[in-house]
Coordinates of C-alpha atoms in Angstrom, one line a residue:
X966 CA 0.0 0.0 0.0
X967 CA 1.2 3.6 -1.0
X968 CA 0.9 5.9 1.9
X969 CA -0.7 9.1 1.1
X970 CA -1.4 11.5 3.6
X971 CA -4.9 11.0 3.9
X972 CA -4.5 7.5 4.4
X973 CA -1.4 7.9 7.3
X974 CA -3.9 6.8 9.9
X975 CA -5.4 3.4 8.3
X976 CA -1.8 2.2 7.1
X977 CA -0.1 -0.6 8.1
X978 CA 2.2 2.2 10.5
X979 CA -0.1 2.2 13.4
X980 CA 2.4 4.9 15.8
X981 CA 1.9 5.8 19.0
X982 CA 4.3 8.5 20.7
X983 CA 5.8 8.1 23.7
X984 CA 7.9 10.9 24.8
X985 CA 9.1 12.9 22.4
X986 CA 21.6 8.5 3.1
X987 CA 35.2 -2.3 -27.1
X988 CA 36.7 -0.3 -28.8
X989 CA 39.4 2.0 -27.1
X990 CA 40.4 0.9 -23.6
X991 CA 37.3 2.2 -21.1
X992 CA 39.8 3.2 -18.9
X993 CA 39.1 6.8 -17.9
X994 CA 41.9 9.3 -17.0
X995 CA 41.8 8.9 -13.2
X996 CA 44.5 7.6 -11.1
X997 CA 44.1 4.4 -8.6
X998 CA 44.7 6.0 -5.4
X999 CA 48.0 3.5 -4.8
X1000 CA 49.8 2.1 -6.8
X1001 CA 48.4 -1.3 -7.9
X1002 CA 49.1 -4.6 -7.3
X1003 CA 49.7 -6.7 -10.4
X1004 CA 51.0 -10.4 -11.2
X1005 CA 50.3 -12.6 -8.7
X1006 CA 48.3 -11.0 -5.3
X1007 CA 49.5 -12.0 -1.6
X1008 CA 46.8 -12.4 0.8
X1009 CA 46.4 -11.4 4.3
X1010 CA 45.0 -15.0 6.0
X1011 CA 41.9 -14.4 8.5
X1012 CA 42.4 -15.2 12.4
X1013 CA 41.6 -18.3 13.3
X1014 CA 38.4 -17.1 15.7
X1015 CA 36.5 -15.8 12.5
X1016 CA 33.0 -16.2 13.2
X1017 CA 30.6 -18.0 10.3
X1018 CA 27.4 -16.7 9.0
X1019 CA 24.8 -19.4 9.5
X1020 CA 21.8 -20.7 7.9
X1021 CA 18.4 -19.0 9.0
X1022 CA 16.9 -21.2 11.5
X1023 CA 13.2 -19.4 10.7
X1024 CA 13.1 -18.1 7.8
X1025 CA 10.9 -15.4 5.6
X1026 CA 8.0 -16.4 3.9
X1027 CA 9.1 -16.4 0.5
X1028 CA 7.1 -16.2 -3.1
X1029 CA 8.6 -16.5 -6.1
X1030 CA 8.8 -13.4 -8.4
X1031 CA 11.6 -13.5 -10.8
X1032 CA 9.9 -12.3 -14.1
X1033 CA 7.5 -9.5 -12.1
X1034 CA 10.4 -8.0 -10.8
X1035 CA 12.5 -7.8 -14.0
X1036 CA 9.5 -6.5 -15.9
X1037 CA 9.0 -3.9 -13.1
X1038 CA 12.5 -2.9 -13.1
X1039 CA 13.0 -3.1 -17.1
X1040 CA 15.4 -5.7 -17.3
X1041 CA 13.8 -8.3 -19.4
X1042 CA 13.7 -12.0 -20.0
X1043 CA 14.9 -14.1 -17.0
X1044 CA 18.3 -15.3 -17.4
X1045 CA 17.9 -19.4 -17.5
X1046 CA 18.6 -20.9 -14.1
X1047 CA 17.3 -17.7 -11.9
X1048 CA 15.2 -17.8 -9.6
X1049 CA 14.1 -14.0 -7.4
X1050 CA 12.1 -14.7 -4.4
X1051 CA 9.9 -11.2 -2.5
X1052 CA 9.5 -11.3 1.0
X1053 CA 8.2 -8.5 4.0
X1054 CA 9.4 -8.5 7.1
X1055 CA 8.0 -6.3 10.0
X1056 CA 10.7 -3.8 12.0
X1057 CA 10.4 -1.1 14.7
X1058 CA 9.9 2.4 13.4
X1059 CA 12.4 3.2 16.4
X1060 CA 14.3 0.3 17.8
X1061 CA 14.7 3.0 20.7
X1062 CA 11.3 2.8 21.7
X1063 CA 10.8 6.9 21.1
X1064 CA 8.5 5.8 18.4
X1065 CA 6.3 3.1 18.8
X1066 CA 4.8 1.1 15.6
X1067 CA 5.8 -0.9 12.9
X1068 CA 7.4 -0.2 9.2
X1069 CA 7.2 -3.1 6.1
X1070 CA 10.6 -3.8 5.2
X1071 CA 11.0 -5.2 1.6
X1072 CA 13.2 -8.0 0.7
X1073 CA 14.8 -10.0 -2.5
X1074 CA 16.4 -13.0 -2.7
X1075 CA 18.3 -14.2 -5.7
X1076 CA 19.7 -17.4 -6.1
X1077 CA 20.5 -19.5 -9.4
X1078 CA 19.9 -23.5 -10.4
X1079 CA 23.4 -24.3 -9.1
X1080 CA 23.5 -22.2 -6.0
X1081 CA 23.7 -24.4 -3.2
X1082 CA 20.9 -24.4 -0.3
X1083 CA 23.3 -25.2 2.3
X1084 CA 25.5 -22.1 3.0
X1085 CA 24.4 -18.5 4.5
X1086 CA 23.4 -16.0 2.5
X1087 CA 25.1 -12.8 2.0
X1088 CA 22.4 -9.6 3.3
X1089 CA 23.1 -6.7 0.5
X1090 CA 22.2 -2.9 0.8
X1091 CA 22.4 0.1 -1.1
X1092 CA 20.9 2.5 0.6
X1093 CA 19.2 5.5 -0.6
X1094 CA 21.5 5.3 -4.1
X1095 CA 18.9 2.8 -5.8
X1096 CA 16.7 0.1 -3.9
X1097 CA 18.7 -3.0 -2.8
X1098 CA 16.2 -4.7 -4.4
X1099 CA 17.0 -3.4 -7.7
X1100 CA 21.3 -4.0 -7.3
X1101 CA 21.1 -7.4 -6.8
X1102 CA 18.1 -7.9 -9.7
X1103 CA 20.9 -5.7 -11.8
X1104 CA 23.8 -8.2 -10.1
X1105 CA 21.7 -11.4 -11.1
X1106 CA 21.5 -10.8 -14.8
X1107 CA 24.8 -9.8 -15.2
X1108 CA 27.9 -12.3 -17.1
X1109 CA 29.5 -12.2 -14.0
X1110 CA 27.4 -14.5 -11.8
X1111 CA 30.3 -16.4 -10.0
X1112 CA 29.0 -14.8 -6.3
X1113 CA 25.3 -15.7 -7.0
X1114 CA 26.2 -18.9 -8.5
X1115 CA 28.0 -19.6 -4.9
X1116 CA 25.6 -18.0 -2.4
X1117 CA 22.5 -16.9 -2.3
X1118 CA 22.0 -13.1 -1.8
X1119 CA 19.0 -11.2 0.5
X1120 CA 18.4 -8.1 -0.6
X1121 CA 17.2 -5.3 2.6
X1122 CA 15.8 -2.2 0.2
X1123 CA 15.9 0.8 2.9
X1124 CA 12.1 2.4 4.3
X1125 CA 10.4 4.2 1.7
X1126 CA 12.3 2.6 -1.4
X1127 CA 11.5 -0.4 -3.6
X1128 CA 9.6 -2.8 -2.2
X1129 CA 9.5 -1.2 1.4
X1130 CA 6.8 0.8 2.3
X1131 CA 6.6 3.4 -0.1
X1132 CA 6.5 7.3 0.6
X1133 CA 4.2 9.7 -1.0
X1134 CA 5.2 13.0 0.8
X1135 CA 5.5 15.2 -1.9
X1136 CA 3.2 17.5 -4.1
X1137 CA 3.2 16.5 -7.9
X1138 CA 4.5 19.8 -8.6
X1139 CA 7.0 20.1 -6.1
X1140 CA 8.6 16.2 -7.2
X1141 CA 8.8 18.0 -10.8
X1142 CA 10.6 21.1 -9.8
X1143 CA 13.0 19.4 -7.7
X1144 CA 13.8 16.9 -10.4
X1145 CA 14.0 19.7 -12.9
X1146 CA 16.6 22.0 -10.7
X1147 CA 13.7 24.8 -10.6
X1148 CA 14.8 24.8 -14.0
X1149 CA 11.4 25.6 -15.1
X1150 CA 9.9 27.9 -11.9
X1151 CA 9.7 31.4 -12.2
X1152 CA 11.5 34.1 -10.3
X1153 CA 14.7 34.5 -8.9
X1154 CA 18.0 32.7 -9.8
X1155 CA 18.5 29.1 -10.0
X1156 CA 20.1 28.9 -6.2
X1157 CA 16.8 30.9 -4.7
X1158 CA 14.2 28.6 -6.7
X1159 CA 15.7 25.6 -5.5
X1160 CA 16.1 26.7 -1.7
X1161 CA 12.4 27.4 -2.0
X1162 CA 11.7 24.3 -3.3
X1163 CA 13.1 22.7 -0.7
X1164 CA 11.8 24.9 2.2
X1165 CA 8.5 23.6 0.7
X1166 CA 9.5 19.9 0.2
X1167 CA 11.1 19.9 3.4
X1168 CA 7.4 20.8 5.6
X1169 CA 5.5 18.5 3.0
X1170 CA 7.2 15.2 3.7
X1171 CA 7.9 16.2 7.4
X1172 CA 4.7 17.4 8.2
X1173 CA 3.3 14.0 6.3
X1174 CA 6.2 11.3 8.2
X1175 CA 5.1 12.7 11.8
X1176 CA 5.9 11.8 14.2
X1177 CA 8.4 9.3 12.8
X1178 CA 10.1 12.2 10.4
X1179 CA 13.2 11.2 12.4
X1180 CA 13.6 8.0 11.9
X1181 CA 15.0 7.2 7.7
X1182 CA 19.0 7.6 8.5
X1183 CA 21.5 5.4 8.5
X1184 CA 21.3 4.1 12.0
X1185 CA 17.3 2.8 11.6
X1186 CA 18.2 1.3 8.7
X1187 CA 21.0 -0.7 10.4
X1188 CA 18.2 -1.7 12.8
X1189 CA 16.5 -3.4 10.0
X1190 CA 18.8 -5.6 9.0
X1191 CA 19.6 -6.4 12.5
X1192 CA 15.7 -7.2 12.6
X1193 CA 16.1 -9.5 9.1
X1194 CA 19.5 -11.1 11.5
X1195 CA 16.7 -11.8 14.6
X1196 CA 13.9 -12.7 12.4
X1197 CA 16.4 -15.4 10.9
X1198 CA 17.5 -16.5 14.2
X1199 CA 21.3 -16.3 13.5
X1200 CA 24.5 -15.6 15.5
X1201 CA 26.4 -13.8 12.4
X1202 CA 25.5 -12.7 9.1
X1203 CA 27.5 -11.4 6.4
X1204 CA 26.7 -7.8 5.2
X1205 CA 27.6 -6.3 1.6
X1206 CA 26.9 -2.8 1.4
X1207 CA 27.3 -0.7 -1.9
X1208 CA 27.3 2.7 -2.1
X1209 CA 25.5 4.6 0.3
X1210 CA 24.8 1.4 1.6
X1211 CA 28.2 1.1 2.8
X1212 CA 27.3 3.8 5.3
X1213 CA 24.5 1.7 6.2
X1214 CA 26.6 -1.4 6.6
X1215 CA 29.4 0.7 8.7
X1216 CA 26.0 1.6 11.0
X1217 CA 25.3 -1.8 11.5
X1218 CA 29.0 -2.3 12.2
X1219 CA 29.1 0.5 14.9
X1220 CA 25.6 -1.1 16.7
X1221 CA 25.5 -4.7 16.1
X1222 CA 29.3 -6.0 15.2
X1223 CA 29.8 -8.4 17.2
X1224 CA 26.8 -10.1 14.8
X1225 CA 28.9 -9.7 12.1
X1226 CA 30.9 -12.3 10.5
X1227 CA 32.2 -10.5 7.4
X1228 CA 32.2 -6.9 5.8
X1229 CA 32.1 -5.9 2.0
X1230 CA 32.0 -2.5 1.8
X1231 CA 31.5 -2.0 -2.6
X1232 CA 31.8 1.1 -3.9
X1233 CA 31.9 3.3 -0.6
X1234 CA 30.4 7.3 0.3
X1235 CA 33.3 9.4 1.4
X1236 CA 32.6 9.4 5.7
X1237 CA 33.4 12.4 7.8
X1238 CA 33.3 15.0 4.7
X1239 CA 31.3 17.6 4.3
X1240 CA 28.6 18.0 1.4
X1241 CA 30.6 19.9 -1.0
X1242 CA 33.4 18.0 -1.2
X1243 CA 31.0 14.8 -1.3
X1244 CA 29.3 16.2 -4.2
X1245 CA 32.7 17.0 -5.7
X1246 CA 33.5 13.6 -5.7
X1247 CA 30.5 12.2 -7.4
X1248 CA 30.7 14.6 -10.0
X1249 CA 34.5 13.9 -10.9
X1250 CA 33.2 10.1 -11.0
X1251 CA 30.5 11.1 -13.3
X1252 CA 33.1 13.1 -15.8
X1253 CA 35.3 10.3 -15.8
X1254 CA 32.5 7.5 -16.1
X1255 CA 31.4 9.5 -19.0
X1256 CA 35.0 10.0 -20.8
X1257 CA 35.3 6.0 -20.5
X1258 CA 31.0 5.7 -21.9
X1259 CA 32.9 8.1 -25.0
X1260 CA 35.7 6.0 -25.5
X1261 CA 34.0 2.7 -26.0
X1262 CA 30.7 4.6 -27.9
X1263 CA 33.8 5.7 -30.8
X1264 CA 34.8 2.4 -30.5
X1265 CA 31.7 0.6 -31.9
X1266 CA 30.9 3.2 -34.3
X1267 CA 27.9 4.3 -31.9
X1268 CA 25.5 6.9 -33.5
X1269 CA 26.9 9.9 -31.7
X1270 CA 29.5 9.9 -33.9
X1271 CA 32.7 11.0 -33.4
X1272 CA 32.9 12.9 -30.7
X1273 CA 29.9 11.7 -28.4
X1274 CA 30.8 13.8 -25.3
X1275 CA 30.1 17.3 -27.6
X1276 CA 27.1 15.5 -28.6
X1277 CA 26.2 15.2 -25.3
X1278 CA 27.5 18.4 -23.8
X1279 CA 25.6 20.4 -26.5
X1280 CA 22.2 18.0 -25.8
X1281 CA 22.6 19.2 -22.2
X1282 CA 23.1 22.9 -22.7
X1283 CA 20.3 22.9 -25.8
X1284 CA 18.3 21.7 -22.9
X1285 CA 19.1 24.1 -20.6
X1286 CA 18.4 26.9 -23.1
X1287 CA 15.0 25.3 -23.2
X1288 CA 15.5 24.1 -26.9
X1289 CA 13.7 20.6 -25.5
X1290 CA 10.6 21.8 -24.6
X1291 CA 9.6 20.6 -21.0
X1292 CA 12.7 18.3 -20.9
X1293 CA 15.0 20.0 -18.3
X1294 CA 19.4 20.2 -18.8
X1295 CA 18.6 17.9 -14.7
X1296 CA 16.4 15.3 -16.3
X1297 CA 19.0 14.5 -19.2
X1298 CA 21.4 14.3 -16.7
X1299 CA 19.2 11.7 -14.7
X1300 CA 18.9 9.7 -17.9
X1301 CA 22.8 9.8 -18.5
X1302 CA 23.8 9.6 -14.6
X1303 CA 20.9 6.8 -14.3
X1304 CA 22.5 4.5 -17.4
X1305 CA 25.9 5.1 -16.4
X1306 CA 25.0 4.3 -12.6
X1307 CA 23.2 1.5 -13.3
X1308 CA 24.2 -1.8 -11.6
X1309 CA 22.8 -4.1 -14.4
X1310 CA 25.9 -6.8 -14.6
X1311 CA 25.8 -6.0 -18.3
X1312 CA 25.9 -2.4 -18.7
X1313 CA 29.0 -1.8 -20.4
X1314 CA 27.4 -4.0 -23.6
X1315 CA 24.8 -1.3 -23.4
X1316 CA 26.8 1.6 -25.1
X1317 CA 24.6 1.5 -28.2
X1318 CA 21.0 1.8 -26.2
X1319 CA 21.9 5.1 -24.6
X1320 CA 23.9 6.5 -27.4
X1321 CA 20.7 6.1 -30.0
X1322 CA 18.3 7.7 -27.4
X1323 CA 20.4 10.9 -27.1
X1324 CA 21.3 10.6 -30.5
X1325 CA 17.9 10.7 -31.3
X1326 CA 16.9 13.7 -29.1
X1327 CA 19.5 15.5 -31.0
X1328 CA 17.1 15.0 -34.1
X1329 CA 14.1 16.3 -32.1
X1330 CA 12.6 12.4 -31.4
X1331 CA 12.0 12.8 -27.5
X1332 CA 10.3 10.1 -27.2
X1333 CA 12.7 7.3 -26.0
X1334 CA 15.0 10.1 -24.1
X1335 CA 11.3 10.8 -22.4
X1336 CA 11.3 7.1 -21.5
X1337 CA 14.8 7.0 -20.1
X1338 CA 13.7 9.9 -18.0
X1339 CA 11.2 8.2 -16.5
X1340 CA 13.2 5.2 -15.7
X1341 CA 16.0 6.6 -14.1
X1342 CA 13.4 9.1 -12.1
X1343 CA 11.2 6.0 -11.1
X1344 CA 14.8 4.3 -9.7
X1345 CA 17.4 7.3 -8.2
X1346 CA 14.4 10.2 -7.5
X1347 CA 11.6 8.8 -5.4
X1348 CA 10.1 10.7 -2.7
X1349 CA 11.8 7.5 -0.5
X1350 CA 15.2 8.9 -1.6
X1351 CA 14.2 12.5 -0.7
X1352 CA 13.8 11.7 2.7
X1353 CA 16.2 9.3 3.2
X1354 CA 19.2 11.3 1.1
X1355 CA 17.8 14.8 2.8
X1356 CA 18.4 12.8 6.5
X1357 CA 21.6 11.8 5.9
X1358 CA 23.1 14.6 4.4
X1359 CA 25.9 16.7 6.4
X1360 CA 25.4 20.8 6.7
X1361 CA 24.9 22.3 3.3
X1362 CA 26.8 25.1 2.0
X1363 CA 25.5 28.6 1.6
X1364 CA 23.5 29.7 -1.1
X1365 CA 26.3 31.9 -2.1
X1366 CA 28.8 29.1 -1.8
X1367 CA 26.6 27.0 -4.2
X1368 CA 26.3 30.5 -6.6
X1369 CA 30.2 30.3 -6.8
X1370 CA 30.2 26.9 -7.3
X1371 CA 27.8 26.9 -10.1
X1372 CA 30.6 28.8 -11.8
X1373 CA 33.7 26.8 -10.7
X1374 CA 32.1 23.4 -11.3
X1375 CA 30.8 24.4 -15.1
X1376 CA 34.3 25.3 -15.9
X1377 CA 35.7 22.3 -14.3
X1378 CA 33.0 19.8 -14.8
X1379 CA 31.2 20.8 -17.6
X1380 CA 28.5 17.8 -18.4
X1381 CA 27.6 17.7 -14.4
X1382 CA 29.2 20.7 -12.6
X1383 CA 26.8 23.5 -12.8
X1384 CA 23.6 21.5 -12.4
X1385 CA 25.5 19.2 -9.3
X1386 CA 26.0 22.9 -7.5
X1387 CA 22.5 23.7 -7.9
X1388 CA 21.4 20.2 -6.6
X1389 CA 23.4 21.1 -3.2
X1390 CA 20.1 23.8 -2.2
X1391 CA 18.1 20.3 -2.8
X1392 CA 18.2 19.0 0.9
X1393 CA 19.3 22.7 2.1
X1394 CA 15.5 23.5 4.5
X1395 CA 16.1 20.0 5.8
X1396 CA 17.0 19.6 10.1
X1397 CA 20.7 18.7 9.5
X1398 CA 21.7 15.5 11.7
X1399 CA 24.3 14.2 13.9
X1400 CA 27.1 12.3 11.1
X1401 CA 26.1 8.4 12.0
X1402 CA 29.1 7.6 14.4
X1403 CA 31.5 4.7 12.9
X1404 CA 32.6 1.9 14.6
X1405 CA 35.5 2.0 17.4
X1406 CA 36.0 -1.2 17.5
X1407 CA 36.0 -3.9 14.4
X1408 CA 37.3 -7.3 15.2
X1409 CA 36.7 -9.0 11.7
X1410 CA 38.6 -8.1 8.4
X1411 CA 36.7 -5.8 6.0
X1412 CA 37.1 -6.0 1.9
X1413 CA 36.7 -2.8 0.6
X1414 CA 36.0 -2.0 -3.0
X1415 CA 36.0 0.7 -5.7
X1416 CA 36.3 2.2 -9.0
X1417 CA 38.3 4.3 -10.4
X1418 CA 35.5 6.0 -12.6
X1419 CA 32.2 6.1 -10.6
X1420 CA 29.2 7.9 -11.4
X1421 CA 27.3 7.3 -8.2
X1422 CA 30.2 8.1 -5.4
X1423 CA 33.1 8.9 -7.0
X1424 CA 36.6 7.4 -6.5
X1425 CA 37.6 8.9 -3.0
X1426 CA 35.1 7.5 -0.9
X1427 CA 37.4 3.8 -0.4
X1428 CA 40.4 5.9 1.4
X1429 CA 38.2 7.7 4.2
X1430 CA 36.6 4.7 4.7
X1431 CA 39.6 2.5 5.2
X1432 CA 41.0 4.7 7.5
X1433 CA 38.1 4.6 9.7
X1434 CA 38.3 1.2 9.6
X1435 CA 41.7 1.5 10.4
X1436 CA 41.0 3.9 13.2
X1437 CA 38.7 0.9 14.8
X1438 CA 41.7 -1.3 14.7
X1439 CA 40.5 -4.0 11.7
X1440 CA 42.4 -5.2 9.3
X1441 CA 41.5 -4.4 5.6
X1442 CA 42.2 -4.6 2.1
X1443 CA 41.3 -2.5 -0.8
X1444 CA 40.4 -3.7 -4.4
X1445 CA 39.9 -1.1 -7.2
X1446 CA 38.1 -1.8 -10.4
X1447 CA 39.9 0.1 -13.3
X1448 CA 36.3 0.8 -15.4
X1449 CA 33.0 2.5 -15.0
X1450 CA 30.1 2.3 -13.2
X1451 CA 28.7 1.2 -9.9
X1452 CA 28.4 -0.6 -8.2
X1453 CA 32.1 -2.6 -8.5
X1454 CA 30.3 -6.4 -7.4
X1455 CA 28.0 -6.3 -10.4
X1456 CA 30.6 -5.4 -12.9
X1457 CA 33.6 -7.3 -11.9
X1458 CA 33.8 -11.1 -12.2
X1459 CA 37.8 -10.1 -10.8
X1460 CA 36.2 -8.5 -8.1
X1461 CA 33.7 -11.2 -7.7
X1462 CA 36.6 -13.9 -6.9
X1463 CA 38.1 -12.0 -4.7
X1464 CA 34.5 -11.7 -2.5
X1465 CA 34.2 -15.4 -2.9
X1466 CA 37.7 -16.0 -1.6
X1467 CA 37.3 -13.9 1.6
X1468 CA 33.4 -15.2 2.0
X1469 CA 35.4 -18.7 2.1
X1470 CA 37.6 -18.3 4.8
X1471 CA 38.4 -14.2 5.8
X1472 CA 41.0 -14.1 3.7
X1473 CA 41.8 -10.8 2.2
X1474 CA 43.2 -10.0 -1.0
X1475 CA 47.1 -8.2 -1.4
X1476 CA 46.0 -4.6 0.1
X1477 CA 46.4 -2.1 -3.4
X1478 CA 45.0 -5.2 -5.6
X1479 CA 43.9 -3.7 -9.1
X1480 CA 41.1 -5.7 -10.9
X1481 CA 41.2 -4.8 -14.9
X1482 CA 38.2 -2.8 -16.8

């Protein structure tokens, strides 16, 4: 059921108060952050006392819904051999007891024919970057299928996205002009509409989520997968978190690690930083995912000719200029930032698919860029993510600061600097939170992933995170994927292996390990 604010009262949230976030190599120009290690890669062997995931003793009540959930999510035909399983589970809106109530938590399992039925499964989040659900449905179509063919993966999508509990806090209207940048409301400059916009969004969804509107960070959605962990009936599970996920999976680490019995961290936010220099970091990823998207569209010949970054940079700024009718410069960039970003396993076969649809809205066909829109709304721009991203996020900068940085960026970054600046104001009306605190103390070893050109995060977030990781005394390794997208674990059968060999026995890969595009 879609909770609307009329029906708040007779939804499945019954609260009661109590006390008041190829052609040419595909190798973009961005450095590994250390030098990597090629030839043969030493490992670091796991202590002996390394706990085990188990089994669930009482499991969730599956159903099978493998073709449903490919068809909802626009990925086609069923691979042969997979099998997707849906599930709810019920968690506390407020494991604290501050909140009384219940939330539906959504859940995906994906397994194949050969997958055995007798190991643990691995618990996967994203976070508010894309529903869970959706990352390993994008993961289990992909070529590289060694982890799924292994172990069978559970799927946690975070409250308000995917198949959780859905949010519908915000005015028609006010979802368009926030997707859009303000591109397309009247009066005052870009960095004013959008701080309005958000004022406005901010009371909407806050006023709707009451008195829970403090419950979607990182920390409650760490109690959910503890929940999934209690439901099951388990000592130790093993966690995977991608993306903003990762933060999510650090959350869980910092609450609940001694239930831990490994930690992937794929593809991780920057911690401790500030939003600026967060956003910074995507954007960079998003230039250099796009350079490497150029590279291989030249190589087979795609229909953006020769040069498919101009074609793309002037398709942006025509629709900033309002040369594509109602089609904001923001929603072309959702379409790009969605394709590039998306963890479909075979994404980088896909150059052709995006290059006709903005090749085609160069002609003035705006129908298939209009569906691509649509898509990567339906999947990155939810109202779920509004909340979610806007409870997370660390203090925003000025509206001045974001006026000079429309500047700076658009000369540095030209495809996503100027309209990334103007996306900072998006979360700007929202209550800024306490930063989730990380763990102090980690006993298991951690596998930490990344890429050098990622749209979704950037490439910076993997050396904040291992020194906090370092700072709670575990021992870790870091593996960087040398091509594009995100998450790394759908992409990477290289990275893949190196999962499986540390979901074996703890045993990390050569710190600095390089995995090829």
């Amino acid at each position: 059921m879609r909770l609307t604010r009329a029906a708040v009262l007779a939804a499945t949230l019954s609260i009661a108060t109590a006390g008041c976030g190829v052609g040419p190599s595909d190798r973009p120009d961005v450095a590994v952050q250390r030098p990597p290690v090629t030839g043969t890669a030493t490992t670091s062997a796991a202590p002996a006392s390394l706990p085990d995931a188990q089994l669930p003793e009482t499991d969730l009540s599956w159903r099978e819904c493998t073709q449903p959930t490919l068809d909802l999510l626009g990925l086609g035909p069923a691979p042969t051999g997979l099998v997707l399983d849906c599930a709810e589970y019920s968690t506390q809106i407020d494991a604290a007891g501050t909140v009384l109530g219940t939330f539906r938590t959504g859940a995906l399992r994906a397994r194949l024919a050969q997958t055995p039925t007798d190991v643990p499964p691995v618990v996967l989040t994203s976070g508010a970057d894309r529903s869970s659900t959706a990352t390993l449905a994008g993961l289990a179509i992909g070529a590289a299928g060694a982890l799924l063919a292994a172990r069978p993966i559970v799927a946690v999508d975070r409250r308000g996205i995917g198949t959780s509990q859905p949010i519908d806090c915000l005015p028609t209207e006010l979802r368009r002009g926030l997707a859009d940048n303000a591109q397309f409301v009247s009066g005052g400059d870009p960095v004013a509409r959008m701080a309005e916009l958000s004022q406005d969004g901010t009371i909407a969804c806050r006023d709707f989520l009451q008195p829970y509107e403090g419950t979607f960070d990182t920390p409650h959605a760490a109690d959910d997968i503890e929940q999934l962990r209690r439901q099951w009936q388990v000592e130790h599970i093993t966690l995977l978190g991608t993306g903003n996920g990762a933060k999510v999976a650090l959350s869980y680490a910092r609450k609940y690690g001694d239930h831990l019995a490994r930690l992937i961290l794929d593809s991780p936010e920057p911690v401790d930083t500030d939003a600026v220099t967060s956003t910074e970091h995507t954007v960079r990823g998003a230039e250099a995912a796009l350079t490497a998207f150029a590279q291989r569209c030249v190589g087979i010949d795609c229909s953006l000719g020769t040069d498919p970054r101009a074609a793309i940079t002037d398709l942006v700024r025509r629709a900033a200029a309002g040369e594509l009718g109602d089609i904001s410069a923001n929603a072309v960039l959702t379409a790009l930032s969605g394709f590039l970003g998306n963890p479909r396993g075979d994404q980088a076969d896909r150059i052709g698919e995006l290059s006709d649809v903005l090749a085609a809205a160069g002609r003035g066909e705006q129908g298939p860029l209009r569906d691509s829109i649509a898509r990567a709304s339906a999947a990155t721009e939810n109202d779920g993510q509004f909340v979610n991203r806007c409870t997370d996020s660390s203090l925003p900068p000025t509206p001045g600061k974001v006026t000079e940085l429309m500047d700076t960026w658009a000369a540095e970054y030209p495809v996503f600097g100027e309209a990334a600046a103007i996306a900072l104001m998006k979360c700007a009306a929202w209550p800024v939170s306490a930063a989730p605190q990380l763990p102090e103390q980690l006993d298991i070893p951690v596998l930490v992933l990344g890429g050098v050109a990622d749209p979704v995060v950037g490439n910076t977030g993997q050396s904040s995170v291992t020194g906090a990781l370092g700072a709670a005394g575990a021992r870790y390794a870091a593996l960087t994927w040398q091509g594009f997208g995100h998450p790394v674990v759908t992409h990477s059968d290289c990275a893949q292996r190196a999962v499986l060999g540390y979901l074996s026995d703890g045993t990390l890969p050569a710190d600095g390990t390089a995995c090829p595009a």
